[in-house]
């Protein structure tokens, strides 16, 4: 009887964990998602890559949840925006694990756009004024996101 109760408790815990996941945009699954380390390696061979990635959220747009930054290796981050601005993610998901599917690109982001993102993130005027150079980085346009 004790093993039955333990098995039931573990099963319910697993279901509760699954129920806490939220879906945004296109309905996607976690199947075949690559790590951010694998993404960085694959982007060394291509300027564009259709893929599914899992990672940890570093920050989110505080205005609407219209973008998020996901941690990359070596202390870097990748900005993830959402296809056609059709959906947003919750603004309080820093530190959460996400799975997102879509297109990764190598891109140079101009200074004015970087300043706009800094404003969205709630940065101070002093921090925004320090942005003076465009940034070459991997960016991602997601069709769908799962927040775990």
Tab-separated table of C-alpha atoms in Angstrom:
chain	number	residue	atom	x	y	z
A	1	UNK	CA	0.000	0.000	0.000
A	2	UNK	CA	2.854	2.398	0.815
A	3	UNK	CA	4.415	1.821	-2.608
A	4	UNK	CA	1.061	2.500	-4.272
A	5	UNK	CA	0.687	5.811	-2.415
A	6	UNK	CA	4.289	6.759	-3.252
A	7	UNK	CA	3.767	5.921	-6.932
A	8	UNK	CA	0.542	7.933	-6.984
A	9	UNK	CA	2.239	10.911	-5.304
A	10	UNK	CA	5.103	10.861	-7.827
A	11	UNK	CA	2.668	10.639	-10.739
A	12	UNK	CA	0.648	13.597	-9.452
A	13	UNK	CA	3.828	15.616	-8.931
A	14	UNK	CA	4.817	14.935	-12.542
A	15	UNK	CA	1.390	15.982	-13.794
A	16	UNK	CA	1.513	19.152	-11.713
A	17	UNK	CA	4.909	20.036	-13.173
A	18	UNK	CA	3.574	19.521	-16.706
A	19	UNK	CA	0.480	21.588	-15.934
A	20	UNK	CA	2.661	24.531	-14.922
A	21	UNK	CA	4.139	24.814	-18.425
A	22	UNK	CA	2.573	27.615	-20.460
A	23	UNK	CA	2.394	27.803	-24.243
A	24	UNK	CA	2.671	30.979	-26.291
A	25	UNK	CA	2.309	31.338	-30.050
A	26	UNK	CA	2.279	28.200	-32.174
A	27	UNK	CA	1.753	24.955	-30.267
A	28	UNK	CA	5.166	23.282	-30.125
A	29	UNK	CA	6.651	20.344	-28.240
A	30	UNK	CA	9.933	19.927	-26.392
A	31	UNK	CA	10.977	17.021	-28.649
A	32	UNK	CA	14.379	17.356	-30.331
A	33	UNK	CA	15.235	20.741	-28.796
A	34	UNK	CA	18.954	21.542	-28.849
A	35	UNK	CA	20.884	23.380	-26.154
A	36	UNK	CA	22.078	26.956	-26.556
A	37	UNK	CA	25.641	25.591	-26.723
A	38	UNK	CA	24.670	23.416	-29.697
A	39	UNK	CA	22.946	26.401	-31.330
A	40	UNK	CA	26.068	28.565	-31.045
A	41	UNK	CA	28.159	25.777	-32.584
A	42	UNK	CA	25.717	25.254	-35.456
A	43	UNK	CA	25.529	29.007	-36.152
A	44	UNK	CA	29.284	29.021	-36.813
A	45	UNK	CA	28.461	27.130	-40.039
A	46	UNK	CA	25.379	29.093	-41.131
A	47	UNK	CA	23.856	32.575	-41.060
A	48	UNK	CA	20.329	31.178	-40.690
A	49	UNK	CA	19.062	28.053	-38.976
A	50	UNK	CA	15.544	26.648	-38.479
A	51	UNK	CA	15.601	24.864	-35.121
A	52	UNK	CA	14.142	24.299	-31.676
A	53	UNK	CA	16.180	25.407	-28.653
A	54	UNK	CA	15.980	25.042	-24.879
A	55	UNK	CA	17.552	27.593	-22.563
A	56	UNK	CA	17.225	29.816	-19.520
A	57	UNK	CA	15.618	33.265	-19.636
A	58	UNK	CA	17.971	36.056	-18.566
A	59	UNK	CA	15.514	38.954	-19.011
A	60	UNK	CA	12.174	39.907	-20.583
A	61	UNK	CA	10.713	43.090	-22.047
A	62	UNK	CA	9.113	44.808	-19.064
A	63	UNK	CA	6.680	46.779	-21.236
A	64	UNK	CA	4.734	43.899	-22.842
A	65	UNK	CA	6.777	40.690	-22.782
A	66	UNK	CA	7.438	41.248	-26.492
A	67	UNK	CA	10.987	39.793	-26.380
A	68	UNK	CA	13.195	37.815	-24.051
A	69	UNK	CA	16.921	37.297	-23.710
A	70	UNK	CA	18.125	33.726	-23.299
A	71	UNK	CA	21.480	32.867	-21.750
A	72	UNK	CA	24.219	31.640	-24.071
A	73	UNK	CA	27.625	30.161	-23.225
A	74	UNK	CA	30.431	32.481	-22.093
A	75	UNK	CA	28.089	34.952	-20.383
A	76	UNK	CA	26.427	36.114	-23.605
A	77	UNK	CA	22.711	36.351	-24.355
A	78	UNK	CA	20.479	35.949	-27.397
A	79	UNK	CA	17.444	38.135	-28.032
A	80	UNK	CA	14.342	36.114	-28.911
A	81	UNK	CA	11.476	37.993	-30.549
A	82	UNK	CA	8.148	36.552	-31.606
A	83	UNK	CA	7.003	35.962	-35.169
A	84	UNK	CA	4.943	38.820	-36.588
A	85	UNK	CA	4.618	40.284	-33.053
A	86	UNK	CA	1.652	37.894	-32.727
A	87	UNK	CA	2.223	36.809	-29.140
A	88	UNK	CA	4.101	37.727	-25.983
A	89	UNK	CA	5.500	35.874	-22.977
A	90	UNK	CA	4.897	36.637	-19.288
A	91	UNK	CA	7.060	39.485	-17.963
A	92	UNK	CA	8.095	37.545	-14.839
A	93	UNK	CA	9.909	34.524	-16.300
A	94	UNK	CA	13.536	35.432	-15.575
A	95	UNK	CA	15.402	32.273	-14.560
A	96	UNK	CA	12.780	29.962	-16.098
A	97	UNK	CA	13.563	27.286	-18.650
A	98	UNK	CA	12.029	27.840	-22.078
A	99	UNK	CA	11.791	25.884	-25.300
A	100	UNK	CA	11.299	27.900	-28.471
A	101	UNK	CA	11.085	26.998	-32.141
A	102	UNK	CA	11.716	29.145	-35.192
A	103	UNK	CA	14.652	30.762	-37.002
A	104	UNK	CA	18.060	31.779	-35.669
A	105	UNK	CA	19.996	34.500	-37.545
A	106	UNK	CA	23.368	36.182	-37.358
A	107	UNK	CA	22.511	39.890	-37.307
A	108	UNK	CA	23.957	43.316	-36.661
A	109	UNK	CA	21.541	45.262	-34.447
A	110	UNK	CA	21.763	49.056	-34.944
A	111	UNK	CA	22.340	51.445	-32.030
A	112	UNK	CA	18.828	52.955	-32.123
A	113	UNK	CA	17.256	49.501	-31.841
A	114	UNK	CA	19.600	48.537	-28.981
A	115	UNK	CA	18.590	51.732	-27.158
A	116	UNK	CA	14.915	50.896	-27.699
A	117	UNK	CA	15.444	47.428	-26.194
A	118	UNK	CA	17.288	48.984	-23.242
A	119	UNK	CA	14.310	51.305	-22.629
A	120	UNK	CA	11.936	48.315	-22.793
A	121	UNK	CA	14.117	46.537	-20.228
A	122	UNK	CA	13.824	49.487	-17.835
A	123	UNK	CA	17.479	50.564	-18.076
A	124	UNK	CA	18.466	53.982	-16.757
A	125	UNK	CA	19.151	56.951	-19.057
A	126	UNK	CA	22.834	56.657	-18.146
A	127	UNK	CA	22.950	52.994	-19.191
A	128	UNK	CA	21.135	53.778	-22.439
A	129	UNK	CA	23.540	56.644	-23.221
A	130	UNK	CA	26.460	54.183	-23.032
A	131	UNK	CA	25.104	52.281	-26.046
A	132	UNK	CA	27.148	53.704	-28.911
A	133	UNK	CA	28.062	50.713	-31.102
A	134	UNK	CA	25.958	48.286	-33.130
A	135	UNK	CA	26.001	44.699	-31.887
A	136	UNK	CA	26.659	41.597	-33.992
A	137	UNK	CA	24.947	38.626	-32.416
A	138	UNK	CA	22.727	35.612	-32.912
A	139	UNK	CA	19.044	36.533	-32.684
A	140	UNK	CA	16.000	34.290	-32.849
A	141	UNK	CA	12.461	34.749	-34.176
A	142	UNK	CA	10.221	32.217	-32.462
A	143	UNK	CA	7.002	30.766	-33.831
A	144	UNK	CA	6.143	29.301	-30.425
A	145	UNK	CA	7.464	29.199	-26.862
A	146	UNK	CA	6.958	26.842	-23.946
A	147	UNK	CA	7.721	28.279	-20.506
A	148	UNK	CA	8.423	25.530	-17.986
